Amino acid sequence: MREAKLTFETLFQYGKREYTNHNWRDCVAFMLSAIEDFNYFVGEIEWCRRKCLKVIETRKLKDLLVEDEDNFDIAYMYGQAQQALCLFRCKTDQFTEQRPPLLNSFVFEEFQHRKPYQYLQFCYWKAAESITRAISPSPIQSEAQPQLYINMGNLEQATKAAYTYLVGNPNDADSLQNVAFYMEQKDFKEEMLIDAMRMPGVAAYNEKDYLNCIGHLKAATDEFYAEEEKCRRICEDKLNWDTIDGVNPEMAIILTSVYTSVLRCKNNCAKQLSVINGHNEGFLLSKIFEYLHVCQYNMKQGRDACQSVANSILLNPNNPVMRQNKHFYMKIYEQDDLFEPSPEVVKFYKRDAMERLYIDFVDERFKYENGELPPEREDDVMAMKVDFAVDDSFDYHSLDYELISEAECNALNVAAIFEKQHLPQVHAVQDLQTKLSQRYGMELQFMVLSCTDQKPLPKCNNSLIIISVDKNQCGTLLSHRNPNGCTVIYCAQ
């Protein structure tokens, strides 16, 4: 029976207390209970919001008669009041009145950032049946603590907890050292590196099981949509009251402030889901279609392959490799109508575009400089744009012409092999950059020219553009998955 009064906030504080007192087993028990209650709390809140969205029939603008359009706001807010009533009742039913309300939103954010796992990994390691008093290396503790004696604790659980925290906080240097510490232990196994909070369906994406990949990747797509909607529902209470100034603000100002904070959280969900095992995969949904079209083509599903290419390009138009793939399919099938994005992707794209337009407007137009708002401009009073084109207007005939000549490839190949560029090679790199920018309409920055196989890719905040300068595939755009051979690499700005 769950103790209603013992919430994850309280359990987390108990766990930190036992951590400070070096009561490692109790620390593990409290942290695990806190994580369990947090997952329960989030799950019930999300369920209530999903339920209340379904049961309340809010009237839409299109359902109102023309003469009633002026009354749409009251009809809409009536539906919002009904939804609020439903949420009050649902939360009371699910949690009962005995459960205390959330007291500190900062603790909630700590759980979202996987903070309990940072404590848990150390407590697992120290919680052994016997204590060895020999001094040996130890993983880094959370917060400032004296160096402790180490023992062979629960390596597997400690590693999983440390890795789970690292995945959610890939830039945390201490966590990286902790995982490295556990990996150096003699009983360490690769299968211990499991993210306890990984999204269902990611395994299908990572495994690249091309024999059955169509089913796996379609399932991964469904999981992405489901997890993204769940994430968006969790954002409903992400209200930022700090943006509201004054003792008597206008209702429009209040609504804009709170709605923007919620929408910003919702729009960020797709980005959050695109971080897999600590690595930012760009845009996961677009990436899935990059794999899917190859599987479909190999299974003689040309029509589906063309749609997957169209989906990927709509979601990420700055991907020259997918432009190249579409050009390949256009020559094979010679039917432009095959490249129609799916209705689900079009709906997702338009919603994302409208949300980003709204957020950009608020960020730009409500920015005070020297105590003043920006000068008024036309779109300050114009109706919001709602018609977003989904047609692909790229000039695919331009791909019929070579990007780089064989002579230029040979020159760059030699420069890459000897890792030394003379003036002609420098000019060739610059000319290639200009051609790429003109062809694909993007700003590029030169990163590296080399021939080292298995080399780490340079870091780029956006997408990498990788061009082969090998003789057998001169000028070919390469995938990030296998960019071996001699290449010149640019970063899209």
Short mmCIF file of C-alpha atoms in Angstrom, two decimals:
data_model
loop_
_atom_site.label_atom_id
_atom_site.label_comp_id
_atom_site.label_asym_id
_atom_site.label_seq_id
_atom_site.Cartn_x
_atom_site.Cartn_y
_atom_site.Cartn_z
CA MET A 1 0.00 0.00 0.00
CA ARG A 2 1.52 3.35 -1.06
CA GLU A 3 1.93 5.84 1.80
CA ALA A 4 0.21 8.96 0.47
CA LYS A 5 2.03 11.36 2.79
CA LEU A 6 5.48 10.02 1.90
CA THR A 7 6.15 11.70 -1.46
CA PHE A 8 9.24 11.68 -3.65
CA GLU A 9 10.19 15.09 -2.21
CA THR A 10 10.33 13.69 1.32
CA LEU A 11 11.95 10.41 0.28
CA PHE A 12 14.63 12.29 -1.65
CA GLN A 13 15.47 14.37 1.42
CA TYR A 14 15.66 11.18 3.53
CA GLY A 15 17.94 9.61 0.93
CA LYS A 16 20.29 12.60 0.92
CA ARG A 17 20.36 12.52 4.73
CA GLU A 18 21.41 8.85 4.74
CA TYR A 19 23.95 9.63 2.03
CA THR A 20 25.51 12.31 4.24
CA ASN A 21 25.47 9.92 7.23
CA HIS A 22 27.11 7.14 5.14
CA ASN A 23 24.15 4.81 5.65
CA TRP A 24 24.50 3.40 2.15
CA ARG A 25 21.79 0.73 2.19
CA ASP A 26 19.20 3.16 3.53
CA CYS A 27 20.34 5.70 0.95
CA VAL A 28 19.69 3.15 -1.82
CA ALA A 29 16.28 2.24 -0.39
CA PHE A 30 15.11 5.85 -0.07
CA MET A 31 16.41 6.87 -3.50
CA LEU A 32 14.73 3.91 -5.19
CA SER A 33 11.46 4.68 -3.38
CA ALA A 34 11.74 8.34 -4.38
CA ILE A 35 12.26 7.43 -8.05
CA GLU A 36 9.33 5.01 -7.91
CA ASP A 37 7.02 7.63 -6.38
CA PHE A 38 8.15 10.29 -8.86
CA ASN A 39 7.36 7.99 -11.78
CA TYR A 40 3.98 7.21 -10.20
CA PHE A 41 3.25 10.92 -9.66
CA VAL A 42 4.18 11.90 -13.23
CA GLY A 43 2.27 8.93 -14.65
CA GLU A 44 -0.93 9.78 -12.79
CA ILE A 45 -0.73 13.48 -13.68
CA GLU A 46 -0.20 12.61 -17.34
CA TRP A 47 -3.11 10.12 -17.23
CA CYS A 48 -5.45 12.74 -15.75
CA ARG A 49 -4.54 15.28 -18.41
CA ARG A 50 -5.02 12.73 -21.17
CA LYS A 51 -8.36 11.66 -19.72
CA CYS A 52 -9.68 15.20 -19.32
CA LEU A 53 -8.68 16.14 -22.86
CA LYS A 54 -10.78 13.25 -24.16
CA VAL A 55 -13.89 13.69 -22.06
CA ILE A 56 -14.32 17.44 -22.54
CA GLU A 57 -15.82 18.40 -25.90
CA THR A 58 -14.42 21.91 -26.29
CA ARG A 59 -16.15 23.75 -29.11
CA LYS A 60 -13.87 24.65 -31.99
CA LEU A 61 -14.01 27.88 -33.97
CA LYS A 62 -15.10 26.05 -37.12
CA ASP A 63 -18.13 24.64 -35.24
CA LEU A 64 -19.48 28.10 -34.47
CA LEU A 65 -21.82 29.93 -36.81
CA VAL A 66 -20.39 33.03 -38.50
CA GLU A 67 -22.52 35.32 -36.36
CA ASP A 68 -21.25 33.55 -33.22
CA GLU A 69 -17.52 34.01 -33.91
CA ASP A 70 -17.37 37.02 -31.59
CA ASN A 71 -18.42 34.68 -28.78
CA PHE A 72 -15.76 32.07 -29.46
CA ASP A 73 -13.59 33.19 -26.55
CA ILE A 74 -16.31 32.57 -23.95
CA ALA A 75 -17.16 29.19 -25.51
CA TYR A 76 -13.49 28.22 -25.49
CA MET A 77 -12.96 29.33 -21.88
CA TYR A 78 -16.12 27.47 -20.84
CA GLY A 79 -14.47 24.31 -22.14
CA GLN A 80 -11.26 25.20 -20.28
CA ALA A 81 -13.26 25.57 -17.05
CA GLN A 82 -14.79 22.13 -17.63
CA GLN A 83 -11.33 20.69 -18.18
CA ALA A 84 -10.06 22.35 -14.99
CA LEU A 85 -12.95 20.81 -13.03
CA CYS A 86 -12.14 17.40 -14.50
CA LEU A 87 -8.48 17.77 -13.48
CA PHE A 88 -9.36 18.77 -9.92
CA ARG A 89 -11.57 15.69 -9.53
CA CYS A 90 -9.14 13.33 -11.22
CA LYS A 91 -6.15 14.39 -9.11
CA THR A 92 -8.21 14.06 -5.93
CA ASP A 93 -9.35 10.57 -6.95
CA GLN A 94 -5.86 9.39 -7.95
CA PHE A 95 -3.83 10.88 -5.10
CA THR A 96 -6.48 11.31 -2.37
CA GLU A 97 -6.54 14.38 -0.15
CA GLN A 98 -3.88 12.88 2.13
CA ARG A 99 -1.07 13.41 -0.37
CA PRO A 100 0.65 16.77 0.20
CA PRO A 101 0.90 19.10 -2.79
CA LEU A 102 4.20 19.61 -4.60
CA LEU A 103 6.11 21.99 -2.33
CA ASN A 104 9.26 22.71 -4.32
CA SER A 105 9.27 22.78 -8.11
CA PHE A 106 13.09 22.73 -8.02
CA VAL A 107 13.00 19.18 -6.62
CA PHE A 108 10.70 18.15 -9.48
CA GLU A 109 13.24 19.57 -11.94
CA GLU A 110 16.05 17.68 -10.18
CA PHE A 111 14.19 14.42 -10.81
CA GLN A 112 13.63 15.35 -14.44
CA HIS A 113 17.39 15.90 -14.70
CA ARG A 114 17.97 12.47 -13.07
CA LYS A 115 19.66 13.84 -9.94
CA PRO A 116 18.70 10.86 -7.69
CA TYR A 117 20.77 8.56 -9.92
CA GLN A 118 23.87 10.62 -9.14
CA TYR A 119 23.45 9.79 -5.44
CA LEU A 120 22.26 6.27 -6.16
CA GLN A 121 25.36 5.22 -8.10
CA PHE A 122 27.64 6.01 -5.16
CA CYS A 123 25.36 4.50 -2.54
CA TYR A 124 25.06 1.28 -4.57
CA TRP A 125 28.82 1.06 -4.77
CA LYS A 126 29.27 1.54 -1.05
CA ALA A 127 26.36 -0.66 0.04
CA ALA A 128 28.14 -4.00 0.41
CA GLU A 129 27.62 -6.80 2.89
CA SER A 130 31.08 -6.21 4.32
CA ILE A 131 33.26 -3.11 4.45
CA THR A 132 36.84 -3.32 3.26
CA ARG A 133 39.05 -0.86 5.06
CA ALA A 134 41.80 -0.78 2.45
CA ILE A 135 42.11 2.56 0.76
CA SER A 136 41.52 2.41 -2.98
CA PRO A 137 40.16 4.68 -5.71
CA SER A 138 36.54 5.73 -5.48
CA PRO A 139 33.96 7.24 -7.81
CA ILE A 140 33.33 10.95 -7.43
CA GLN A 141 30.61 11.79 -4.92
CA SER A 142 27.73 14.17 -5.42
CA GLU A 143 28.50 17.51 -3.76
CA ALA A 144 31.49 18.06 -1.47
CA GLN A 145 32.21 15.05 0.77
CA PRO A 146 35.42 13.69 2.36
CA GLN A 147 37.22 10.84 0.56
CA LEU A 148 35.77 7.51 1.75
CA TYR A 149 37.08 3.97 1.97
CA ILE A 150 36.02 1.84 -0.97
CA ASN A 151 34.72 -1.71 -1.17
CA MET A 152 33.51 -3.96 -3.95
CA GLY A 153 29.89 -2.89 -3.86
CA ASN A 154 27.15 -3.62 -6.35
CA LEU A 155 29.07 -2.87 -9.54
CA GLU A 156 26.23 -3.62 -11.95
CA GLN A 157 23.63 -1.43 -10.23
CA ALA A 158 26.14 1.34 -9.58
CA THR A 159 27.20 1.34 -13.23
CA LYS A 160 23.60 1.45 -14.46
CA ALA A 161 22.77 4.34 -12.14
CA ALA A 162 25.90 6.28 -13.10
CA TYR A 163 25.25 5.71 -16.80
CA THR A 164 21.59 6.71 -16.46
CA TYR A 165 22.65 10.02 -14.94
CA LEU A 166 25.37 10.55 -17.55
CA VAL A 167 22.94 9.98 -20.44
CA GLY A 168 20.74 12.79 -19.15
CA ASN A 169 23.73 15.01 -18.33
CA PRO A 170 26.36 14.26 -20.99
CA ASN A 171 28.41 17.38 -20.19
CA ASP A 172 28.88 16.49 -16.52
CA ALA A 173 32.62 15.81 -16.15
CA ASP A 174 32.30 14.07 -12.75
CA SER A 175 29.70 11.64 -14.11
CA LEU A 176 31.91 10.83 -17.06
CA GLN A 177 34.74 10.01 -14.65
CA ASN A 178 32.39 7.86 -12.57
CA VAL A 179 31.35 5.75 -15.55
CA ALA A 180 35.00 5.45 -16.59
CA PHE A 181 35.85 4.31 -13.04
CA TYR A 182 33.24 1.52 -13.11
CA MET A 183 34.35 0.44 -16.59
CA GLU A 184 37.88 -0.11 -15.25
CA GLN A 185 36.70 -2.67 -12.66
CA LYS A 186 37.58 -6.29 -13.42
CA ASP A 187 33.96 -7.52 -13.28
CA PHE A 188 32.62 -4.81 -15.60
CA LYS A 189 30.57 -5.92 -18.63
CA GLU A 190 29.36 -3.83 -21.56
CA GLU A 191 25.73 -4.81 -20.94
CA MET A 192 25.88 -2.89 -17.65
CA LEU A 193 25.74 0.37 -19.64
CA ILE A 194 21.95 0.57 -19.67
CA ASP A 195 20.00 3.80 -19.46
CA ALA A 196 17.23 3.07 -16.94
CA MET A 197 15.13 5.90 -18.39
CA ARG A 198 15.61 5.21 -22.10
CA MET A 199 12.59 5.71 -24.33
CA PRO A 200 10.87 2.54 -25.59
CA GLY A 201 11.50 2.05 -29.28
CA VAL A 202 15.01 3.52 -29.24
CA ALA A 203 16.46 0.01 -29.28
CA ALA A 204 14.95 -0.58 -32.72
CA TYR A 205 16.63 2.59 -33.93
CA ASN A 206 20.02 1.69 -32.45
CA GLU A 207 20.10 -1.97 -33.46
CA LYS A 208 19.63 -1.26 -37.17
CA ASP A 209 18.21 -4.74 -37.68
CA TYR A 210 17.78 -4.38 -41.43
CA LEU A 211 16.24 -7.82 -41.85
CA ASN A 212 13.20 -6.71 -39.88
CA CYS A 213 13.97 -3.01 -39.73
CA ILE A 214 10.79 -1.82 -41.46
CA GLY A 215 8.63 -3.14 -38.63
CA HIS A 216 11.12 -2.01 -35.98
CA LEU A 217 11.49 1.51 -37.35
CA LYS A 218 7.75 1.98 -37.88
CA ALA A 219 7.27 0.91 -34.27
CA ALA A 220 9.98 3.41 -33.29
CA THR A 221 8.07 6.12 -35.17
CA ASP A 222 4.86 5.27 -33.29
CA GLU A 223 6.78 5.31 -30.01
CA PHE A 224 8.25 8.70 -30.86
CA TYR A 225 4.81 10.21 -31.46
CA ALA A 226 3.46 8.65 -28.24
CA GLU A 227 6.41 9.74 -26.10
CA GLU A 228 6.36 13.23 -27.60
CA GLU A 229 2.66 13.64 -26.78
CA LYS A 230 3.28 12.35 -23.26
CA CYS A 231 6.13 14.83 -22.82
CA ARG A 232 3.89 17.66 -24.04
CA ARG A 233 1.17 16.76 -21.54
CA ILE A 234 3.73 16.88 -18.71
CA CYS A 235 4.46 20.49 -19.72
CA GLU A 236 0.98 21.74 -18.83
CA ASP A 237 2.11 23.07 -15.44
CA LYS A 238 5.40 24.63 -16.56
CA LEU A 239 4.25 28.15 -15.78
CA ASN A 240 6.79 30.95 -15.46
CA TRP A 241 5.29 33.64 -13.25
CA ASP A 242 8.56 35.60 -13.12
CA THR A 243 7.82 37.14 -16.52
CA ILE A 244 4.76 38.96 -15.15
CA ASP A 245 5.65 42.42 -13.87
CA GLY A 246 3.52 44.89 -11.98
CA VAL A 247 0.79 44.55 -9.39
CA ASN A 248 -2.07 44.86 -11.88
CA PRO A 249 -1.05 43.23 -15.20
CA GLU A 250 -3.39 42.93 -18.17
CA MET A 251 -5.06 39.56 -18.76
CA ALA A 252 -3.49 39.38 -22.25
CA ILE A 253 -0.05 39.83 -20.68
CA ILE A 254 -0.69 37.09 -18.11
CA LEU A 255 -2.02 34.68 -20.74
CA THR A 256 0.89 35.37 -23.08
CA SER A 257 3.46 34.85 -20.32
CA VAL A 258 2.12 31.57 -18.96
CA TYR A 259 1.20 30.18 -22.39
CA THR A 260 4.67 30.92 -23.76
CA SER A 261 6.39 29.09 -20.90
CA VAL A 262 4.19 26.02 -21.46
CA LEU A 263 4.59 26.13 -25.24
CA ARG A 264 8.35 26.49 -24.96
CA CYS A 265 8.44 23.29 -22.89
CA LYS A 266 6.19 21.46 -25.36
CA ASN A 267 8.16 22.52 -28.41
CA ASN A 268 11.36 21.27 -26.79
CA CYS A 269 10.04 17.71 -26.36
CA ALA A 270 11.15 16.52 -29.81
CA LYS A 271 14.67 17.77 -29.09
CA GLN A 272 14.74 15.96 -25.74
CA LEU A 273 13.69 12.69 -27.37
CA SER A 274 16.48 13.08 -29.93
CA VAL A 275 19.17 12.64 -27.26
CA ILE A 276 19.95 8.92 -27.20
CA ASN A 277 22.46 7.42 -24.77
CA GLY A 278 23.90 10.87 -24.20
CA HIS A 279 24.37 11.66 -27.90
CA ASN A 280 22.33 14.26 -29.74
CA GLU A 281 21.10 12.53 -32.89
CA GLY A 282 19.81 15.77 -34.42
CA PHE A 283 16.13 15.26 -35.14
CA LEU A 284 15.24 11.65 -34.30
CA LEU A 285 12.05 11.48 -36.37
CA SER A 286 13.87 12.66 -39.50
CA LYS A 287 16.73 10.27 -38.71
CA ILE A 288 14.36 7.29 -38.51
CA PHE A 289 13.13 8.00 -42.03
CA GLU A 290 16.78 8.17 -43.18
CA TYR A 291 17.15 4.52 -42.19
CA LEU A 292 13.64 3.46 -43.14
CA HIS A 293 13.81 4.39 -46.83
CA VAL A 294 16.88 2.17 -47.32
CA CYS A 295 15.09 -0.83 -45.80
CA GLN A 296 11.97 -0.18 -47.87
CA TYR A 297 13.94 0.15 -51.11
CA ASN A 298 15.79 -3.12 -50.47
CA MET A 299 12.44 -4.82 -49.84
CA LYS A 300 11.14 -3.53 -53.22
CA GLN A 301 8.78 -1.05 -51.52
CA GLY A 302 9.64 1.88 -53.78
CA ARG A 303 6.51 3.94 -53.12
CA ASP A 304 7.04 3.75 -49.35
CA ALA A 305 10.75 4.55 -49.75
CA CYS A 306 9.90 7.71 -51.71
CA GLN A 307 7.47 8.84 -49.01
CA SER A 308 10.06 8.24 -46.28
CA VAL A 309 12.55 10.38 -48.20
CA ALA A 310 9.91 13.12 -48.55
CA ASN A 311 9.19 12.91 -44.81
CA SER A 312 12.86 13.26 -43.90
CA ILE A 313 13.38 16.23 -46.23
CA LEU A 314 10.30 18.05 -44.93
CA LEU A 315 11.48 17.65 -41.34
CA ASN A 316 15.12 18.45 -42.12
CA PRO A 317 15.56 20.26 -45.46
CA ASN A 318 19.24 20.98 -44.73
CA ASN A 319 20.32 17.39 -45.35
CA PRO A 320 22.13 17.11 -48.71
CA VAL A 321 22.37 13.31 -48.40
CA MET A 322 18.59 12.99 -48.49
CA ARG A 323 18.44 15.40 -51.44
CA GLN A 324 20.86 13.08 -53.18
CA ASN A 325 18.71 10.06 -52.29
CA LYS A 326 15.58 11.72 -53.68
CA HIS A 327 17.45 12.54 -56.89
CA PHE A 328 18.37 8.85 -57.15
CA TYR A 329 14.74 7.74 -56.72
CA MET A 330 13.46 10.38 -59.15
CA LYS A 331 15.62 8.89 -61.89
CA ILE A 332 14.42 5.35 -61.13
CA TYR A 333 10.67 5.89 -60.73
CA GLU A 334 10.14 9.12 -62.74
CA GLN A 335 6.99 10.01 -60.75
CA ASP A 336 7.05 13.24 -58.75
CA ASP A 337 3.75 12.42 -57.03
CA LEU A 338 5.46 9.57 -55.16
CA PHE A 339 7.27 12.11 -52.99
CA GLU A 340 4.31 13.23 -50.87
CA PRO A 341 4.97 13.41 -47.10
CA SER A 342 2.63 11.37 -44.91
CA PRO A 343 -0.32 13.20 -43.26
CA GLU A 344 1.11 12.53 -39.78
CA VAL A 345 4.45 14.14 -40.66
CA VAL A 346 2.76 17.12 -42.35
CA LYS A 347 0.64 17.68 -39.23
CA PHE A 348 3.71 17.45 -36.99
CA TYR A 349 5.68 19.81 -39.25
CA LYS A 350 2.97 22.48 -39.38
CA ARG A 351 2.41 22.41 -35.63
CA ASP A 352 6.14 22.71 -34.98
CA ALA A 353 6.47 25.57 -37.49
CA MET A 354 3.60 27.51 -35.90
CA GLU A 355 4.97 26.98 -32.40
CA ARG A 356 8.44 28.17 -33.38
CA LEU A 357 6.93 31.19 -35.15
CA TYR A 358 5.03 32.09 -31.97
CA ILE A 359 8.05 31.59 -29.69
CA ASP A 360 10.35 33.57 -31.99
CA PHE A 361 7.80 36.41 -32.11
CA VAL A 362 7.60 36.61 -28.31
CA ASP A 363 11.38 36.36 -27.88
CA GLU A 364 12.08 39.07 -30.45
CA ARG A 365 9.23 41.52 -29.91
CA PHE A 366 9.09 41.46 -26.09
CA LYS A 367 12.82 42.05 -25.69
CA TYR A 368 13.58 45.27 -23.83
CA GLU A 369 16.70 47.18 -24.84
CA ASN A 370 17.67 50.22 -22.78
CA GLY A 371 14.28 49.97 -21.08
CA GLU A 372 12.32 50.14 -24.33
CA LEU A 373 10.55 47.66 -26.59
CA PRO A 374 11.72 47.31 -30.22
CA PRO A 375 10.19 49.76 -32.75
CA GLU A 376 6.80 48.69 -34.08
CA ARG A 377 6.77 46.78 -37.35
CA GLU A 378 4.14 45.33 -39.66
CA ASP A 379 3.93 41.80 -38.23
CA ASP A 380 3.20 43.26 -34.77
CA VAL A 381 -0.41 43.73 -35.90
CA MET A 382 -0.73 41.22 -38.75
CA ALA A 383 -2.61 37.93 -38.29
CA MET A 384 -0.43 34.90 -37.61
CA LYS A 385 0.77 32.95 -40.62
CA VAL A 386 -0.96 29.56 -40.72
CA ASP A 387 -0.23 28.35 -44.26
CA PHE A 388 3.13 26.60 -44.30
CA ALA A 389 4.19 25.15 -47.64
CA VAL A 390 5.13 21.48 -47.67
CA ASP A 391 6.11 21.38 -51.35
CA ASP A 392 9.75 20.66 -52.15
CA SER A 393 11.00 23.50 -54.37
CA PHE A 394 14.63 22.36 -54.51
CA ASP A 395 16.22 22.31 -57.99
CA TYR A 396 17.09 18.63 -58.38
CA HIS A 397 18.36 19.18 -61.94
CA SER A 398 21.37 20.90 -60.37
CA LEU A 399 22.43 17.50 -59.00
CA ASP A 400 22.96 16.25 -62.55
CA TYR A 401 26.18 18.25 -62.68
CA GLU A 402 29.36 17.15 -60.94
CA LEU A 403 30.16 18.86 -57.67
CA ILE A 404 33.91 18.52 -57.98
CA SER A 405 36.14 17.45 -60.88
CA GLU A 406 38.37 14.40 -60.85
CA ALA A 407 41.46 16.62 -60.96
CA GLU A 408 40.25 18.56 -57.92
CA CYS A 409 39.55 15.29 -56.10
CA ASN A 410 43.06 14.04 -56.84
CA ALA A 411 44.58 17.26 -55.53
CA LEU A 412 42.54 17.16 -52.34
CA ASN A 413 43.20 13.45 -51.93
CA VAL A 414 46.96 14.02 -51.97
CA ALA A 415 46.62 16.92 -49.53
CA ALA A 416 44.50 14.75 -47.22
CA ILE A 417 46.95 11.85 -47.30
CA PHE A 418 49.95 14.03 -46.41
CA GLU A 419 47.83 16.27 -44.17
CA LYS A 420 49.30 19.36 -45.77
CA GLN A 421 47.49 21.91 -47.91
CA HIS A 422 49.20 24.16 -50.41
CA LEU A 423 47.57 27.17 -52.02
CA PRO A 424 45.84 25.19 -54.84
CA GLN A 425 44.30 22.78 -52.30
CA VAL A 426 43.17 25.68 -50.10
CA HIS A 427 41.46 27.22 -53.13
CA ALA A 428 39.88 23.85 -54.00
CA VAL A 429 38.43 23.55 -50.48
CA GLN A 430 37.06 27.09 -50.71
CA ASP A 431 35.62 26.50 -54.20
CA LEU A 432 33.92 23.30 -53.04
CA GLN A 433 32.46 25.16 -50.06
CA THR A 434 31.07 27.84 -52.39
CA LYS A 435 29.52 25.24 -54.71
CA LEU A 436 27.88 23.42 -51.80
CA SER A 437 26.52 26.67 -50.37
CA GLN A 438 25.05 27.70 -53.71
CA ARG A 439 23.61 24.29 -54.51
CA TYR A 440 21.97 23.59 -51.15
CA GLY A 441 21.37 27.14 -49.94
CA MET A 442 23.23 26.92 -46.65
CA GLU A 443 26.16 28.62 -44.95
CA LEU A 444 29.11 26.29 -44.33
CA GLN A 445 32.31 26.34 -42.30
CA PHE A 446 35.32 24.21 -43.28
CA MET A 447 36.24 21.70 -40.56
CA VAL A 448 38.83 19.17 -41.72
CA LEU A 449 40.44 17.44 -44.72
CA SER A 450 41.89 14.02 -43.87
CA CYS A 451 42.13 10.33 -44.78
CA THR A 452 42.17 8.69 -41.36
CA ASP A 453 39.68 5.83 -41.07
CA GLN A 454 37.70 5.44 -37.82
CA LYS A 455 38.50 9.07 -36.99
CA PRO A 456 36.21 10.93 -34.59
CA LEU A 457 33.98 13.37 -36.40
CA PRO A 458 34.52 17.06 -35.64
CA LYS A 459 32.00 18.69 -33.36
CA CYS A 460 29.30 20.73 -35.05
CA ASN A 461 26.23 22.32 -33.48
CA ASN A 462 24.26 21.60 -36.65
CA SER A 463 24.73 18.93 -39.32
CA LEU A 464 28.05 17.85 -40.83
CA ILE A 465 28.45 17.83 -44.62
CA ILE A 466 30.93 15.10 -45.59
CA ILE A 467 32.28 14.91 -49.16
CA SER A 468 34.41 12.02 -50.42
CA VAL A 469 37.57 12.91 -52.35
CA ASP A 470 38.46 9.28 -53.07
CA LYS A 471 38.90 8.44 -56.74
CA ASN A 472 36.18 5.77 -56.78
CA GLN A 473 33.49 8.05 -55.28
CA CYS A 474 34.69 11.57 -56.03
CA GLY A 475 32.23 14.22 -54.84
CA THR A 476 29.84 11.75 -53.19
CA LEU A 477 27.99 12.96 -50.10
CA LEU A 478 28.62 10.48 -47.29
CA SER A 479 26.49 9.48 -44.34
CA HIS A 480 27.69 10.21 -40.81
CA ARG A 481 27.39 6.49 -40.10
CA ASN A 482 30.34 5.47 -42.27
CA PRO A 483 32.47 8.42 -43.39
CA ASN A 484 35.64 6.42 -44.02
CA GLY A 485 38.25 7.17 -46.66
CA CYS A 486 39.55 10.57 -47.70
CA THR A 487 36.99 13.27 -46.98
CA VAL A 488 36.53 17.00 -46.67
CA ILE A 489 34.08 17.96 -43.93
CA TYR A 490 32.08 21.15 -43.46
CA CYS A 491 29.72 22.26 -40.70
CA ALA A 492 26.34 23.76 -41.60
CA GLN A 493 25.87 27.11 -39.84
#
